[in-house]
C-alpha positions as a LaTeX table, in Angstrom:
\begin{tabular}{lrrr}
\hline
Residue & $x$ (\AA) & $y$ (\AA) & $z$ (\AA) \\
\hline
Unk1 & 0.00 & 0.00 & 0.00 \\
Unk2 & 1.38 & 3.35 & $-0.92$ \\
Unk3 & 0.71 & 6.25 & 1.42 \\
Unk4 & $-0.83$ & 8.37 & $-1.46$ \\
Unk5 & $-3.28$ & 5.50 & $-0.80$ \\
Unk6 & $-4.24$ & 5.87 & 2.66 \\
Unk7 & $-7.47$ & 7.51 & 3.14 \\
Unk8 & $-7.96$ & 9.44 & 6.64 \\
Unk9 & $-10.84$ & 10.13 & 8.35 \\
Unk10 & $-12.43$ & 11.32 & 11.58 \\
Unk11 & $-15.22$ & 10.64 & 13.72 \\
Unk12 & $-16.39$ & 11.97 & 17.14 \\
Unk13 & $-19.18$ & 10.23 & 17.67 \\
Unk14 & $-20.36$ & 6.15 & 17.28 \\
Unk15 & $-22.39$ & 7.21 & 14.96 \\
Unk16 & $-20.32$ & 9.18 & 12.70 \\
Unk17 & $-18.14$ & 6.61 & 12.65 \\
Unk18 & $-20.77$ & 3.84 & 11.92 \\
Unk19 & $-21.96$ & 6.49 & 9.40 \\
Unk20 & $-18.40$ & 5.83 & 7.43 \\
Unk21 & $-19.48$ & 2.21 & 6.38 \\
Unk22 & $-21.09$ & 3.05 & 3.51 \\
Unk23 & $-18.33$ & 5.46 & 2.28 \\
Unk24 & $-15.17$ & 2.53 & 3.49 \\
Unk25 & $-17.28$ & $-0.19$ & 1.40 \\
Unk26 & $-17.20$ & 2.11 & $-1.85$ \\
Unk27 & $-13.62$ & 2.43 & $-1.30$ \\
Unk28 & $-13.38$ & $-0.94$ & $-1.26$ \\
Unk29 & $-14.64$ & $-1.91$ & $-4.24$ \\
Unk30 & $-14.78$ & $-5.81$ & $-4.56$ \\
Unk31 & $-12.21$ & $-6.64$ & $-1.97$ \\
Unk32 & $-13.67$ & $-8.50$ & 0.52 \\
Unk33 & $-11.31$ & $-9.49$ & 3.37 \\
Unk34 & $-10.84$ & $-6.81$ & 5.71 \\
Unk35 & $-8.47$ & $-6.21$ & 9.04 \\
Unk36 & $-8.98$ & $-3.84$ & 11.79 \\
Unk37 & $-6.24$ & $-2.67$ & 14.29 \\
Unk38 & $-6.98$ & $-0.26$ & 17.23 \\
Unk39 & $-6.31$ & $-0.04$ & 21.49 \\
Unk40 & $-9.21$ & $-1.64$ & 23.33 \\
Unk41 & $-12.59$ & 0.42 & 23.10 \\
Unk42 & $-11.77$ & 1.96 & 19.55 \\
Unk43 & $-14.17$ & 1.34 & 17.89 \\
Unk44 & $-13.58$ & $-1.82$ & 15.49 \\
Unk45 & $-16.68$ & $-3.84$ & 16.50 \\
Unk46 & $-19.14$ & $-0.68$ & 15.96 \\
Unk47 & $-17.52$ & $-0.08$ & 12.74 \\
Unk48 & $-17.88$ & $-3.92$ & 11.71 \\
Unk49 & $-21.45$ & $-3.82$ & 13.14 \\
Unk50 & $-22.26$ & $-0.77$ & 10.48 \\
Unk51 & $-20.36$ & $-2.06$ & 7.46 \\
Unk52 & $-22.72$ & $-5.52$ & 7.79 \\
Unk53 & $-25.42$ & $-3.51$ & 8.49 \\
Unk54 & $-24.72$ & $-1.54$ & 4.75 \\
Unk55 & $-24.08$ & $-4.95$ & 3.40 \\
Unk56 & $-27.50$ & $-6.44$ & 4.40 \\
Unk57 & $-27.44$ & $-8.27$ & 7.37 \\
Unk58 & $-30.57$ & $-8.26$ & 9.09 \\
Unk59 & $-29.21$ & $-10.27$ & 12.43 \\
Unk60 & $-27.82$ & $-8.65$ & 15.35 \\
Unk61 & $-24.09$ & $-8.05$ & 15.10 \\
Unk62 & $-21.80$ & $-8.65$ & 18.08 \\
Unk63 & $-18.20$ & $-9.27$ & 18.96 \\
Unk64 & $-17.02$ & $-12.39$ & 18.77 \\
Unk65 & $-14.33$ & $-12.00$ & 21.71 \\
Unk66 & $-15.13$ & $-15.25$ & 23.56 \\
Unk67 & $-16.79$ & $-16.79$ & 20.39 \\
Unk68 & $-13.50$ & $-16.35$ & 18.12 \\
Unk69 & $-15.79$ & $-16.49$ & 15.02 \\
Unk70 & $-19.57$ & $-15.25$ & 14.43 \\
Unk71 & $-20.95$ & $-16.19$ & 11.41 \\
Unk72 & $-23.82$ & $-13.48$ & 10.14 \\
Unk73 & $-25.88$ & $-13.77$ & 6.91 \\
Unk74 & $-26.35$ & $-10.94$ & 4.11 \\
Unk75 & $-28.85$ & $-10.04$ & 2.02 \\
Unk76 & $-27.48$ & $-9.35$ & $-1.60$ \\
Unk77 & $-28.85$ & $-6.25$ & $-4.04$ \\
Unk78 & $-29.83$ & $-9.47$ & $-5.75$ \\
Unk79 & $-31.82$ & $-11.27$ & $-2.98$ \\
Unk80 & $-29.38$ & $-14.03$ & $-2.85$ \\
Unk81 & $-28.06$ & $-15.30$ & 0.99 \\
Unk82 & $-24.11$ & $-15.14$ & 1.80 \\
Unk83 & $-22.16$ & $-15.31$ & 5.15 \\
Unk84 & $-20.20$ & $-13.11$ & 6.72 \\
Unk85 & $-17.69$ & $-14.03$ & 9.06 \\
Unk86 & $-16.10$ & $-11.76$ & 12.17 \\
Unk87 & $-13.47$ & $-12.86$ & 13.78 \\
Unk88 & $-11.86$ & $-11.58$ & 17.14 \\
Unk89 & $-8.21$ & $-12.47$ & 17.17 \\
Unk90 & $-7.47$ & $-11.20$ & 20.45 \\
Unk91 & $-6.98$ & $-14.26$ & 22.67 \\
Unk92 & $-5.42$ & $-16.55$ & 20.35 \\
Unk93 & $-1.76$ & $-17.08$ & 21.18 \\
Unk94 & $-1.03$ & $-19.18$ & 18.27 \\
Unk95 & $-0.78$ & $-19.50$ & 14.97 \\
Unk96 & $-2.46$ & $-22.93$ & 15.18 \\
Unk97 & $-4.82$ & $-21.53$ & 16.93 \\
Unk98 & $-6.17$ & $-19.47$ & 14.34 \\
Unk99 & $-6.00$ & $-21.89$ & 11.50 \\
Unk100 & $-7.97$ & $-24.19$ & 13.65 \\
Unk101 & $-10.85$ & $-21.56$ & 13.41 \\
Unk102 & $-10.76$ & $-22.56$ & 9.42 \\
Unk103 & $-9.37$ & $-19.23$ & 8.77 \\
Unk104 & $-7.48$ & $-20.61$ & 5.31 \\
Unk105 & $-10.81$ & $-21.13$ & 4.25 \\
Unk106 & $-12.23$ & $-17.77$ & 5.09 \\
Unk107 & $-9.54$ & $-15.78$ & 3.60 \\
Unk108 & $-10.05$ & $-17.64$ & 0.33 \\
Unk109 & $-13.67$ & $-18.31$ & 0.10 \\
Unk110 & $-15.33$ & $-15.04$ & $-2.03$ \\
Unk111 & $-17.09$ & $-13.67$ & 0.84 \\
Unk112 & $-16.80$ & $-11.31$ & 3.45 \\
Unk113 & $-14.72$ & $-11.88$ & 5.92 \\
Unk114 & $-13.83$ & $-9.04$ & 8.96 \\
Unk115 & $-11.00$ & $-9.65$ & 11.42 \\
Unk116 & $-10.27$ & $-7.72$ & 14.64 \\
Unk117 & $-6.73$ & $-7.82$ & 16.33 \\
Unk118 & $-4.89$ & $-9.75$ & 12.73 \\
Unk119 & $-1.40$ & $-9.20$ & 13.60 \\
Unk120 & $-0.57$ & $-12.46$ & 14.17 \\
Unk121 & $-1.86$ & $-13.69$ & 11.04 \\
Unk122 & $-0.90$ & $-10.82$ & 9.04 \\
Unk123 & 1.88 & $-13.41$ & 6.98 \\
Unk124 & $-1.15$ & $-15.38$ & 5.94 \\
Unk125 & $-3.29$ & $-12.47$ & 4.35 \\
Unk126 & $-3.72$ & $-11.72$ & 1.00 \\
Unk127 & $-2.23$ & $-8.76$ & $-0.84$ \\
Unk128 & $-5.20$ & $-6.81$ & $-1.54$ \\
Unk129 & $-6.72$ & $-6.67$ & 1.99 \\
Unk130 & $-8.50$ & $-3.79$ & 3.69 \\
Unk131 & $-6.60$ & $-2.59$ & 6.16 \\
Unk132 & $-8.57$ & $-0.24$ & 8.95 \\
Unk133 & $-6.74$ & 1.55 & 11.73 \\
Unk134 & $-8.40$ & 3.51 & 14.06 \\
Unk135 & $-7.11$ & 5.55 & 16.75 \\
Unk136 & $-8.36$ & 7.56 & 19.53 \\
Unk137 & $-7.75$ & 11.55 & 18.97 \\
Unk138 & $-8.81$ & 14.61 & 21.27 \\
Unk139 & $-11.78$ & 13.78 & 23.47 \\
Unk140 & $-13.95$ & 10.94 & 22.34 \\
Unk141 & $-13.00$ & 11.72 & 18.75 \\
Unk142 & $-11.01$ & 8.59 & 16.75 \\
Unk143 & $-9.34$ & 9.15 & 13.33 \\
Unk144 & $-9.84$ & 6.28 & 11.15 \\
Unk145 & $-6.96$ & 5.25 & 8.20 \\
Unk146 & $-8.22$ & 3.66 & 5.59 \\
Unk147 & $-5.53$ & 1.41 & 3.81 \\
\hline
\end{tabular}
């Protein structure tokens, strides 16, 4: 990723940073497999929770901390059914660990897949992931980059 690439934004609210979904999916385009980085209590679930909202899914949306993996299901422009998987990385030690969640499979299937805390798979992900890094700024503002 070049850094004439990297878009910035800024949010100061949960909702005007669940209002960026729509504007990070565009971006986009038709990658699908995405990675979040950010401190505790930045704001990576709500942002995951609005981009499946955008992208159809109907169910509630939740982190997957003690889970691992929560599987959700979208609604196409089309009407057709896909999944959507969310994983939270953050207590895996290992990289067994994480294959053993069938993560090969995720990162190759042609759906979307979201993962929160990926450094320790970050060798195993493709080359044209989304990359989303949000940090806190003044007050309970966060500035979002948008690799």
């Amino acid at each position: 990723m070049h850094e004439s690439e990297i878009k910035t934004f800024t949010a100061n609210s949960p909702e005007e940073l669940a209002a960026l979904a729509p504007t990070l999916l565009e971006l986009a385009g038709t990658r699908r497999k995405w990675v979040f980085q950010g401190d505790l209590g930045a704001g990576k679930t709500t942002l995951i929770q609005a981009l499946c909202r955008a992208l159809g899914v109907a169910d509630a949306v939740t982190s997957p901390t003690f889970a691992l993996v929560n599987e959700y299901v979208r609604t196409t422009p089309e009407g057709q059914h896909e999944p959507i998987h969310h994983l939270d990385l953050y207590r895996i030690r290992t990289l067994e660990e994480a294959l053993a969640l069938d993560l090969e499979d995720m990162l190759f299937d042609p759906y979307y897949l979201f993962i929160e805390w990926p450094e320790l798979v970050e060798s195993l992900l493709p080359d044209d992931v989304v990359a989303v890094r949000i940090e806190h700024s003044e007050g309970s503002g966060r500035k979002i980059l948008f690799l």
